[in-house]
mmCIF file of C-alpha atoms in Angstrom:
data_model
loop_
_atom_site.group_PDB
_atom_site.id
_atom_site.type_symbol
_atom_site.label_atom_id
_atom_site.label_comp_id
_atom_site.label_asym_id
_atom_site.label_seq_id
_atom_site.Cartn_x
_atom_site.Cartn_y
_atom_site.Cartn_z
ATOM 1 C CA UNK V 29 73.515 126.318 101.032
ATOM 2 C CA UNK V 30 76.389 124.550 99.813
ATOM 3 C CA UNK V 31 77.461 121.077 100.672
ATOM 4 C CA UNK V 32 79.725 119.694 103.844
ATOM 5 C CA UNK V 33 81.717 118.639 101.201
ATOM 6 C CA UNK V 34 82.620 121.358 99.041
ATOM 7 C CA UNK V 35 85.718 123.655 99.857
ATOM 8 C CA UNK V 36 84.759 126.967 97.869
ATOM 9 C CA UNK V 37 88.121 128.562 96.983
ATOM 10 C CA UNK V 38 89.609 130.961 99.249
ATOM 11 C CA UNK V 39 88.341 129.127 102.591
ATOM 12 C CA UNK V 40 89.757 126.321 103.122
ATOM 13 C CA UNK V 41 93.603 127.101 103.511
ATOM 14 C CA UNK V 42 96.114 129.446 105.688
ATOM 15 C CA UNK V 43 99.461 130.930 104.621
ATOM 16 C CA UNK V 44 100.987 130.100 101.277
ATOM 17 C CA UNK V 45 98.396 127.357 101.100
ATOM 18 C CA UNK V 46 95.160 127.811 98.981
ATOM 19 C CA UNK V 47 93.677 124.295 99.439
ATOM 20 C CA UNK V 48 94.554 122.055 102.534
ATOM 21 C CA UNK V 49 92.509 118.804 102.723
ATOM 22 C CA UNK V 50 94.061 116.533 105.638
ATOM 23 C CA UNK V 51 92.325 113.319 106.538
ATOM 24 C CA UNK V 52 91.271 115.071 109.738
ATOM 25 C CA UNK V 53 89.838 118.110 108.107
ATOM 26 C CA UNK V 54 87.786 115.737 105.633
ATOM 27 C CA UNK V 55 86.527 113.538 108.525
ATOM 28 C CA UNK V 56 88.123 110.638 106.976
ATOM 29 C CA UNK V 57 91.745 108.693 107.062
ATOM 30 C CA UNK V 58 93.930 108.465 103.823
ATOM 31 C CA UNK V 59 93.848 111.142 101.323
ATOM 32 C CA UNK V 60 95.037 114.768 101.561
ATOM 33 C CA UNK V 61 95.709 117.678 99.609
ATOM 34 C CA UNK V 62 97.238 120.824 99.874
ATOM 35 C CA UNK V 63 97.473 123.605 96.672
ATOM 36 C CA UNK V 64 100.679 125.632 97.506
ATOM 37 C CA UNK V 65 101.055 129.041 96.018
ATOM 38 C CA UNK V 66 104.423 130.536 96.246
ATOM 39 C CA UNK V 67 105.059 133.675 94.752
ATOM 40 C CA UNK V 68 108.639 134.349 92.712
ATOM 41 C CA UNK V 69 111.780 133.519 94.813
ATOM 42 C CA UNK V 70 109.521 131.494 97.629
ATOM 43 C CA UNK V 71 110.309 128.636 98.819
ATOM 44 C CA UNK V 72 108.680 126.239 101.377
ATOM 45 C CA UNK V 73 110.139 123.862 103.727
ATOM 46 C CA UNK V 74 107.707 121.042 104.479
ATOM 47 C CA UNK V 75 107.336 117.259 106.081
ATOM 48 C CA UNK V 76 105.840 114.548 104.338
ATOM 49 C CA UNK V 77 105.114 112.850 108.103
ATOM 50 C CA UNK V 78 102.943 109.986 107.968
ATOM 51 C CA UNK V 79 101.929 110.581 103.836
ATOM 52 C CA UNK V 80 103.655 109.974 100.726
ATOM 53 C CA UNK V 81 103.404 112.907 98.436
ATOM 54 C CA UNK V 82 103.183 113.670 94.335
ATOM 55 C CA UNK V 83 103.961 117.317 93.927
ATOM 56 C CA UNK V 84 102.300 118.079 90.352
ATOM 57 C CA UNK V 85 102.765 121.643 88.969
ATOM 58 C CA UNK V 86 99.504 123.464 88.001
ATOM 59 C CA UNK V 87 101.239 126.700 86.594
ATOM 60 C CA UNK V 88 104.785 127.394 86.730
ATOM 61 C CA UNK V 89 108.042 125.851 87.322
ATOM 62 C CA UNK V 90 109.662 124.416 90.986
ATOM 63 C CA UNK V 91 113.078 122.723 92.724
ATOM 64 C CA UNK V 92 111.991 120.264 94.923
ATOM 65 C CA UNK V 93 114.884 118.973 97.303
ATOM 66 C CA UNK V 94 115.061 115.778 99.702
ATOM 67 C CA UNK V 95 117.447 113.466 100.881
ATOM 68 C CA UNK V 96 120.250 116.026 99.432
ATOM 69 C CA UNK V 97 119.184 115.331 95.770
ATOM 70 C CA UNK V 98 117.298 118.129 93.692
ATOM 71 C CA UNK V 99 114.857 117.460 90.818
ATOM 72 C CA UNK V 100 113.939 120.599 88.864
ATOM 73 C CA UNK V 101 110.250 120.429 87.748
ATOM 74 C CA UNK V 102 109.748 122.226 84.068
ATOM 75 C CA UNK V 103 106.069 122.536 84.852
ATOM 76 C CA UNK V 104 103.478 124.283 82.477
ATOM 77 C CA UNK V 105 101.520 127.408 81.912
ATOM 78 C CA UNK V 106 98.332 126.190 83.252
ATOM 79 C CA UNK V 107 96.329 123.059 83.608
ATOM 80 C CA UNK V 108 95.289 123.326 80.227
ATOM 81 C CA UNK V 109 98.643 123.299 78.664
ATOM 82 C CA UNK V 110 98.800 119.098 78.941
ATOM 83 C CA UNK V 111 100.357 116.827 81.034
ATOM 84 C CA UNK V 112 103.270 117.664 83.352
ATOM 85 C CA UNK V 113 107.062 116.307 85.196
ATOM 86 C CA UNK V 114 106.370 115.583 89.034
ATOM 87 C CA UNK V 115 108.213 114.301 91.586
ATOM 88 C CA UNK V 116 107.181 111.673 94.267
ATOM 89 C CA UNK V 117 108.610 112.343 97.931
ATOM 90 C CA UNK V 118 108.194 109.069 100.502
ATOM 91 C CA UNK V 119 106.791 109.269 103.830
ATOM 92 C CA UNK V 120 109.095 110.388 106.935
ATOM 93 C CA UNK V 121 110.593 113.012 104.806
ATOM 94 C CA UNK V 122 111.783 116.310 104.709
ATOM 95 C CA UNK V 123 111.770 118.551 101.481
ATOM 96 C CA UNK V 124 111.332 122.020 100.019
ATOM 97 C CA UNK V 125 109.725 123.136 97.212
ATOM 98 C CA UNK V 126 111.421 126.540 95.734
ATOM 99 C CA UNK V 127 110.254 128.575 92.661
ATOM 100 C CA UNK V 128 112.274 131.409 91.025
ATOM 101 C CA UNK V 129 109.594 132.814 88.987
ATOM 102 C CA UNK V 130 106.585 131.416 91.021
ATOM 103 C CA UNK V 131 103.532 129.114 90.655
ATOM 104 C CA UNK V 132 100.865 126.777 91.753
ATOM 105 C CA UNK V 133 101.945 123.404 92.817
ATOM 106 C CA UNK V 134 99.533 120.350 93.866
ATOM 107 C CA UNK V 135 100.793 118.333 96.893
ATOM 108 C CA UNK V 136 99.107 114.946 96.418
ATOM 109 C CA UNK V 137 99.220 112.997 99.714
ATOM 110 C CA UNK V 138 98.102 109.556 100.971
ATOM 111 C CA UNK V 139 98.748 108.027 104.233
ATOM 112 C CA UNK V 140 101.630 104.956 103.445
ATOM 113 C CA UNK V 141 102.731 102.037 104.637
ATOM 114 C CA UNK V 142 106.470 101.860 103.519
ATOM 115 C CA UNK V 143 108.925 104.552 102.243
ATOM 116 C CA UNK V 144 109.418 104.801 98.876
ATOM 117 C CA UNK V 145 112.395 106.620 96.783
ATOM 118 C CA UNK V 146 112.416 110.033 96.131
ATOM 119 C CA UNK V 147 111.567 110.147 92.114
ATOM 120 C CA UNK V 148 111.218 112.234 89.118
ATOM 121 C CA UNK V 149 108.698 111.425 86.402
ATOM 122 C CA UNK V 150 108.695 113.472 83.107
ATOM 123 C CA UNK V 151 105.761 115.019 81.513
ATOM 124 C CA UNK V 152 106.796 112.622 78.022
ATOM 125 C CA UNK V 153 106.652 109.569 80.680
ATOM 126 C CA UNK V 154 102.695 111.042 81.386
ATOM 127 C CA UNK V 155 100.025 108.358 79.812
ATOM 128 C CA UNK V 156 97.690 110.141 78.440
ATOM 129 C CA UNK V 157 94.118 108.923 77.473
ATOM 130 C CA UNK V 158 90.776 109.746 75.677
ATOM 131 C CA UNK V 159 87.928 108.533 77.217
ATOM 132 C CA UNK V 160 83.988 108.526 76.392
ATOM 133 C CA UNK V 161 83.024 109.936 73.046
ATOM 134 C CA UNK V 162 80.756 112.747 71.937
ATOM 135 C CA UNK V 163 80.036 115.317 74.358
ATOM 136 C CA UNK V 164 80.935 112.663 77.066
ATOM 137 C CA UNK V 165 84.464 113.059 75.541
ATOM 138 C CA UNK V 166 87.645 114.111 78.064
ATOM 139 C CA UNK V 167 91.260 113.683 78.185
ATOM 140 C CA UNK V 168 92.429 112.367 81.276
ATOM 141 C CA UNK V 169 96.274 112.434 82.504
ATOM 142 C CA UNK V 170 97.403 109.113 84.606
ATOM 143 C CA UNK V 171 100.393 110.558 86.212
ATOM 144 C CA UNK V 172 99.548 108.563 89.629
ATOM 145 C CA UNK V 173 97.303 105.608 88.478
ATOM 146 C CA UNK V 174 98.119 102.056 89.681
ATOM 147 C CA UNK V 175 99.052 101.044 86.382
ATOM 148 C CA UNK V 176 101.203 104.269 85.298
ATOM 149 C CA UNK V 177 103.020 104.889 88.440
ATOM 150 C CA UNK V 178 104.358 102.550 91.399
ATOM 151 C CA UNK V 179 103.673 104.075 94.990
ATOM 152 C CA UNK V 180 102.441 102.641 98.415
ATOM 153 C CA UNK V 181 98.614 103.845 98.103
ATOM 154 C CA UNK V 182 98.250 106.842 96.498
ATOM 155 C CA UNK V 183 96.039 107.011 93.136
ATOM 156 C CA UNK V 184 95.885 110.194 91.071
ATOM 157 C CA UNK V 185 94.795 111.537 87.704
ATOM 158 C CA UNK V 186 93.972 114.819 85.788
ATOM 159 C CA UNK V 187 90.861 115.185 83.319
ATOM 160 C CA UNK V 188 90.440 117.992 80.868
ATOM 161 C CA UNK V 189 86.540 118.570 80.301
ATOM 162 C CA UNK V 190 85.847 120.748 77.057
ATOM 163 C CA UNK V 191 83.211 123.139 77.215
ATOM 164 C CA UNK V 192 79.510 121.622 77.103
ATOM 165 C CA UNK V 193 80.823 117.931 77.658
ATOM 166 C CA UNK V 194 80.013 115.786 80.652
ATOM 167 C CA UNK V 195 83.050 113.688 82.444
ATOM 168 C CA UNK V 196 82.672 111.587 85.659
ATOM 169 C CA UNK V 197 79.494 110.134 83.820
ATOM 170 C CA UNK V 198 78.042 107.867 83.899
ATOM 171 C CA UNK V 199 78.065 108.335 88.163
ATOM 172 C CA UNK V 200 80.129 105.788 89.435
ATOM 173 C CA UNK V 201 81.514 104.793 93.060
ATOM 174 C CA UNK V 202 84.231 102.919 94.797
ATOM 175 C CA UNK V 203 83.331 102.701 98.485
ATOM 176 C CA UNK V 204 83.506 98.990 99.471
ATOM 177 C CA UNK V 205 86.238 96.725 99.312
ATOM 178 C CA UNK V 206 84.579 94.087 97.231
ATOM 179 C CA UNK V 207 85.259 92.199 93.958
ATOM 180 C CA UNK V 208 83.861 94.654 91.884
ATOM 181 C CA UNK V 209 85.342 97.942 93.817
ATOM 182 C CA UNK V 210 87.801 99.339 96.044
ATOM 183 C CA UNK V 211 86.978 101.477 98.829
ATOM 184 C CA UNK V 212 88.795 104.934 97.978
ATOM 185 C CA UNK V 213 88.507 108.295 99.698
ATOM 186 C CA UNK V 214 88.580 110.838 96.662
ATOM 187 C CA UNK V 215 89.273 114.591 96.504
ATOM 188 C CA UNK V 216 88.470 116.634 93.116
ATOM 189 C CA UNK V 217 90.024 119.929 92.849
ATOM 190 C CA UNK V 218 88.744 122.103 90.017
ATOM 191 C CA UNK V 219 90.142 125.068 87.659
ATOM 192 C CA UNK V 220 87.886 126.530 84.890
ATOM 193 C CA UNK V 221 89.278 127.989 81.788
ATOM 194 C CA UNK V 222 88.291 131.963 81.371
ATOM 195 C CA UNK V 223 86.608 133.283 78.544
ATOM 196 C CA UNK V 224 86.587 135.998 76.336
ATOM 197 C CA UNK V 225 88.034 139.169 78.529
ATOM 198 C CA UNK V 226 88.501 136.986 81.581
ATOM 199 C CA UNK V 227 85.135 135.855 82.122
ATOM 200 C CA UNK V 228 85.088 133.678 85.059
ATOM 201 C CA UNK V 229 84.344 129.942 83.809
ATOM 202 C CA UNK V 230 81.929 127.240 85.961
ATOM 203 C CA UNK V 231 80.778 123.893 85.953
ATOM 204 C CA UNK V 232 78.681 121.563 87.872
ATOM 205 C CA UNK V 233 79.499 118.604 89.909
ATOM 206 C CA UNK V 234 77.200 115.908 91.680
ATOM 207 C CA UNK V 235 77.732 112.904 94.394
ATOM 208 C CA UNK V 236 74.566 110.990 95.597
ATOM 209 C CA UNK V 237 74.363 108.143 98.088
ATOM 210 C CA UNK V 238 72.517 104.782 97.843
ATOM 211 C CA UNK V 239 69.833 103.607 99.858
ATOM 212 C CA UNK V 240 72.159 102.223 102.957
ATOM 213 C CA UNK V 241 74.713 105.217 102.639
ATOM 214 C CA UNK V 242 72.696 108.484 101.481
ATOM 215 C CA UNK V 243 75.011 111.331 100.854
ATOM 216 C CA UNK V 244 73.795 114.299 98.228
ATOM 217 C CA UNK V 245 75.845 117.136 96.898
ATOM 218 C CA UNK V 246 75.059 119.320 93.655
ATOM 219 C CA UNK V 247 77.638 122.344 93.553
ATOM 220 C CA UNK V 248 78.448 124.804 91.195
ATOM 221 C CA UNK V 249 82.438 124.490 90.884
ATOM 222 C CA UNK V 250 84.727 127.105 89.697
ATOM 223 C CA UNK V 251 88.736 127.653 89.653
ATOM 224 C CA UNK V 252 90.027 126.592 93.451
ATOM 225 C CA UNK V 253 86.811 124.917 94.451
ATOM 226 C CA UNK V 254 87.214 121.297 95.955
ATOM 227 C CA UNK V 255 84.592 118.799 96.313
ATOM 228 C CA UNK V 256 85.061 115.723 98.735
ATOM 229 C CA UNK V 257 83.788 112.226 98.021
ATOM 230 C CA UNK V 258 83.803 109.989 101.318
ATOM 231 C CA UNK V 259 81.313 107.571 99.757
ATOM 232 C CA UNK V 260 78.693 106.814 96.878
ATOM 233 C CA UNK V 261 78.065 107.571 93.434
ATOM 234 C CA UNK V 262 79.732 110.734 92.244
ATOM 235 C CA UNK V 263 79.188 112.159 88.536
ATOM 236 C CA UNK V 264 78.658 113.861 86.452
ATOM 237 C CA UNK V 265 80.947 116.593 86.171
ATOM 238 C CA UNK V 266 79.501 119.209 83.820
ATOM 239 C CA UNK V 267 81.680 121.959 82.269
ATOM 240 C CA UNK V 268 79.434 125.093 81.329
ATOM 241 C CA UNK V 269 79.777 125.848 77.457
ATOM 242 C CA UNK V 270 82.261 127.827 76.455
ATOM 243 C CA UNK V 271 84.348 126.902 79.075
ATOM 244 C CA UNK V 272 86.950 123.969 79.813
ATOM 245 C CA UNK V 273 87.453 122.236 83.013
ATOM 246 C CA UNK V 274 90.333 120.589 84.695
ATOM 247 C CA UNK V 275 90.072 118.639 87.937
ATOM 248 C CA UNK V 276 92.772 116.525 89.564
ATOM 249 C CA UNK V 277 91.598 113.764 91.485
ATOM 250 C CA UNK V 278 93.705 112.211 94.711
ATOM 251 C CA UNK V 279 92.317 109.036 95.876
ATOM 252 C CA UNK V 280 93.805 106.411 98.358
ATOM 253 C CA UNK V 281 92.304 103.817 100.665
ATOM 254 C CA UNK V 282 92.861 101.425 103.492
ATOM 255 C CA UNK V 283 92.476 98.135 101.621
ATOM 256 C CA UNK V 284 95.168 95.889 100.883
ATOM 257 C CA UNK V 285 95.635 96.306 96.964
ATOM 258 C CA UNK V 286 96.415 99.849 95.337
ATOM 259 C CA UNK V 287 93.743 99.757 92.954
ATOM 260 C CA UNK V 288 90.613 101.856 91.428
ATOM 261 C CA UNK V 289 88.173 99.439 90.764
ATOM 262 C CA UNK V 290 84.491 100.907 90.200
ATOM 263 C CA UNK V 291 80.821 100.136 89.882
ATOM 264 C CA UNK V 292 78.853 102.422 87.463
ATOM 265 C CA UNK V 293 75.000 103.739 88.733
ATOM 266 C CA UNK V 294 73.221 100.588 86.980
ATOM 267 C CA UNK V 295 70.687 102.828 85.916
ATOM 268 C CA UNK V 296 72.931 104.480 83.795
ATOM 269 C CA UNK V 297 75.623 101.920 82.728
ATOM 270 C CA UNK V 298 73.759 101.511 79.293
ATOM 271 C CA UNK V 299 75.532 105.004 78.110
ATOM 272 C CA UNK V 300 79.278 103.236 77.923
ATOM 273 C CA UNK V 301 77.571 100.997 74.993
ATOM 274 C CA UNK V 302 76.867 104.281 73.054
ATOM 275 C CA UNK V 303 80.208 105.409 72.592
ATOM 276 C CA UNK V 304 81.492 102.735 70.165
ATOM 277 C CA UNK V 305 79.745 104.329 67.213
ATOM 278 C CA UNK V 306 80.812 107.603 68.093
ATOM 279 C CA UNK V 307 83.650 109.977 67.240
ATOM 280 C CA UNK V 308 85.690 111.529 70.385
ATOM 281 C CA UNK V 309 84.869 115.385 70.517
ATOM 282 C CA UNK V 310 87.419 116.977 67.968
ATOM 283 C CA UNK V 311 88.638 119.826 70.021
ATOM 284 C CA UNK V 312 90.496 116.567 71.881
ATOM 285 C CA UNK V 313 93.561 116.296 72.504
ATOM 286 C CA UNK V 314 94.672 119.329 74.131
ATOM 287 C CA UNK V 315 98.052 119.945 73.518
ATOM 288 C CA UNK V 316 99.307 116.341 73.299
ATOM 289 C CA UNK V 317 100.200 115.138 69.912
ATOM 290 C CA UNK V 318 99.310 111.371 69.693
ATOM 291 C CA UNK V 319 97.331 110.075 72.674
ATOM 292 C CA UNK V 320 96.111 106.715 73.138
ATOM 293 C CA UNK V 321 92.479 106.165 73.358
ATOM 294 C CA UNK V 322 89.696 104.466 75.386
ATOM 295 C CA UNK V 323 86.048 104.567 76.406
ATOM 296 C CA UNK V 324 86.697 102.871 79.963
ATOM 297 C CA UNK V 325 86.842 104.717 83.282
ATOM 298 C CA UNK V 326 85.108 107.486 85.021
#
């Protein structure tokens, strides 16, 4: 039986949206995600209402219009073709997304207290990082993190995990506002690269709680699946051998500071110390010529 925090592809959307996660549907207060699927020539007229929105092409290009300004998103062929350009839409805005050739677009949302300007960021401006080492190597596109992009509350990034590798590891949590961590609701949206002859790839994702706040999630994930993390330790995300894994993280919290502060599961935090003497997986980077490197983070 699947967890209540797992949303299988094809079960959580409506109309042009393959995925719809709102604070109401998730049972929390801050984070949202919509996956908009437009056929060629179609457009969607939308309202941001109480949310700020990051519009991220997953596949295809689009034009986004708001406040009389239009930004052209070049996008990409797929999520495995490097980072993409994106736009920011402030709260209380009407906006449209249109695509000549069609495509899929992530609308990452978070409740916002203030309205910030409509903005465009090119793919070349997206910070790319390699984390971990060996079979814990992964590639991170920090397009919407606190140190990379100015926003009211939203935090977002993309992670590519080569087949056979583990990411979001060691397990970590961010569900309390303390000196060490920030309370953030988190959404994981997954896509898995196809294998030979279109074979369907898969991976696994884990969420587990503490004695005081138990939660148990262990799901096989495939393209289009979503896992919600209301609290607790999360990780690893494991990519099956032969199938690269992508996930989009959307986070937000009600705290006064926009920050991604985490604590590791203390039983497994020693793993980080093993990375210093190991090389990054030589399959990385994917589609990126010169990323910066680091060994911290999820």
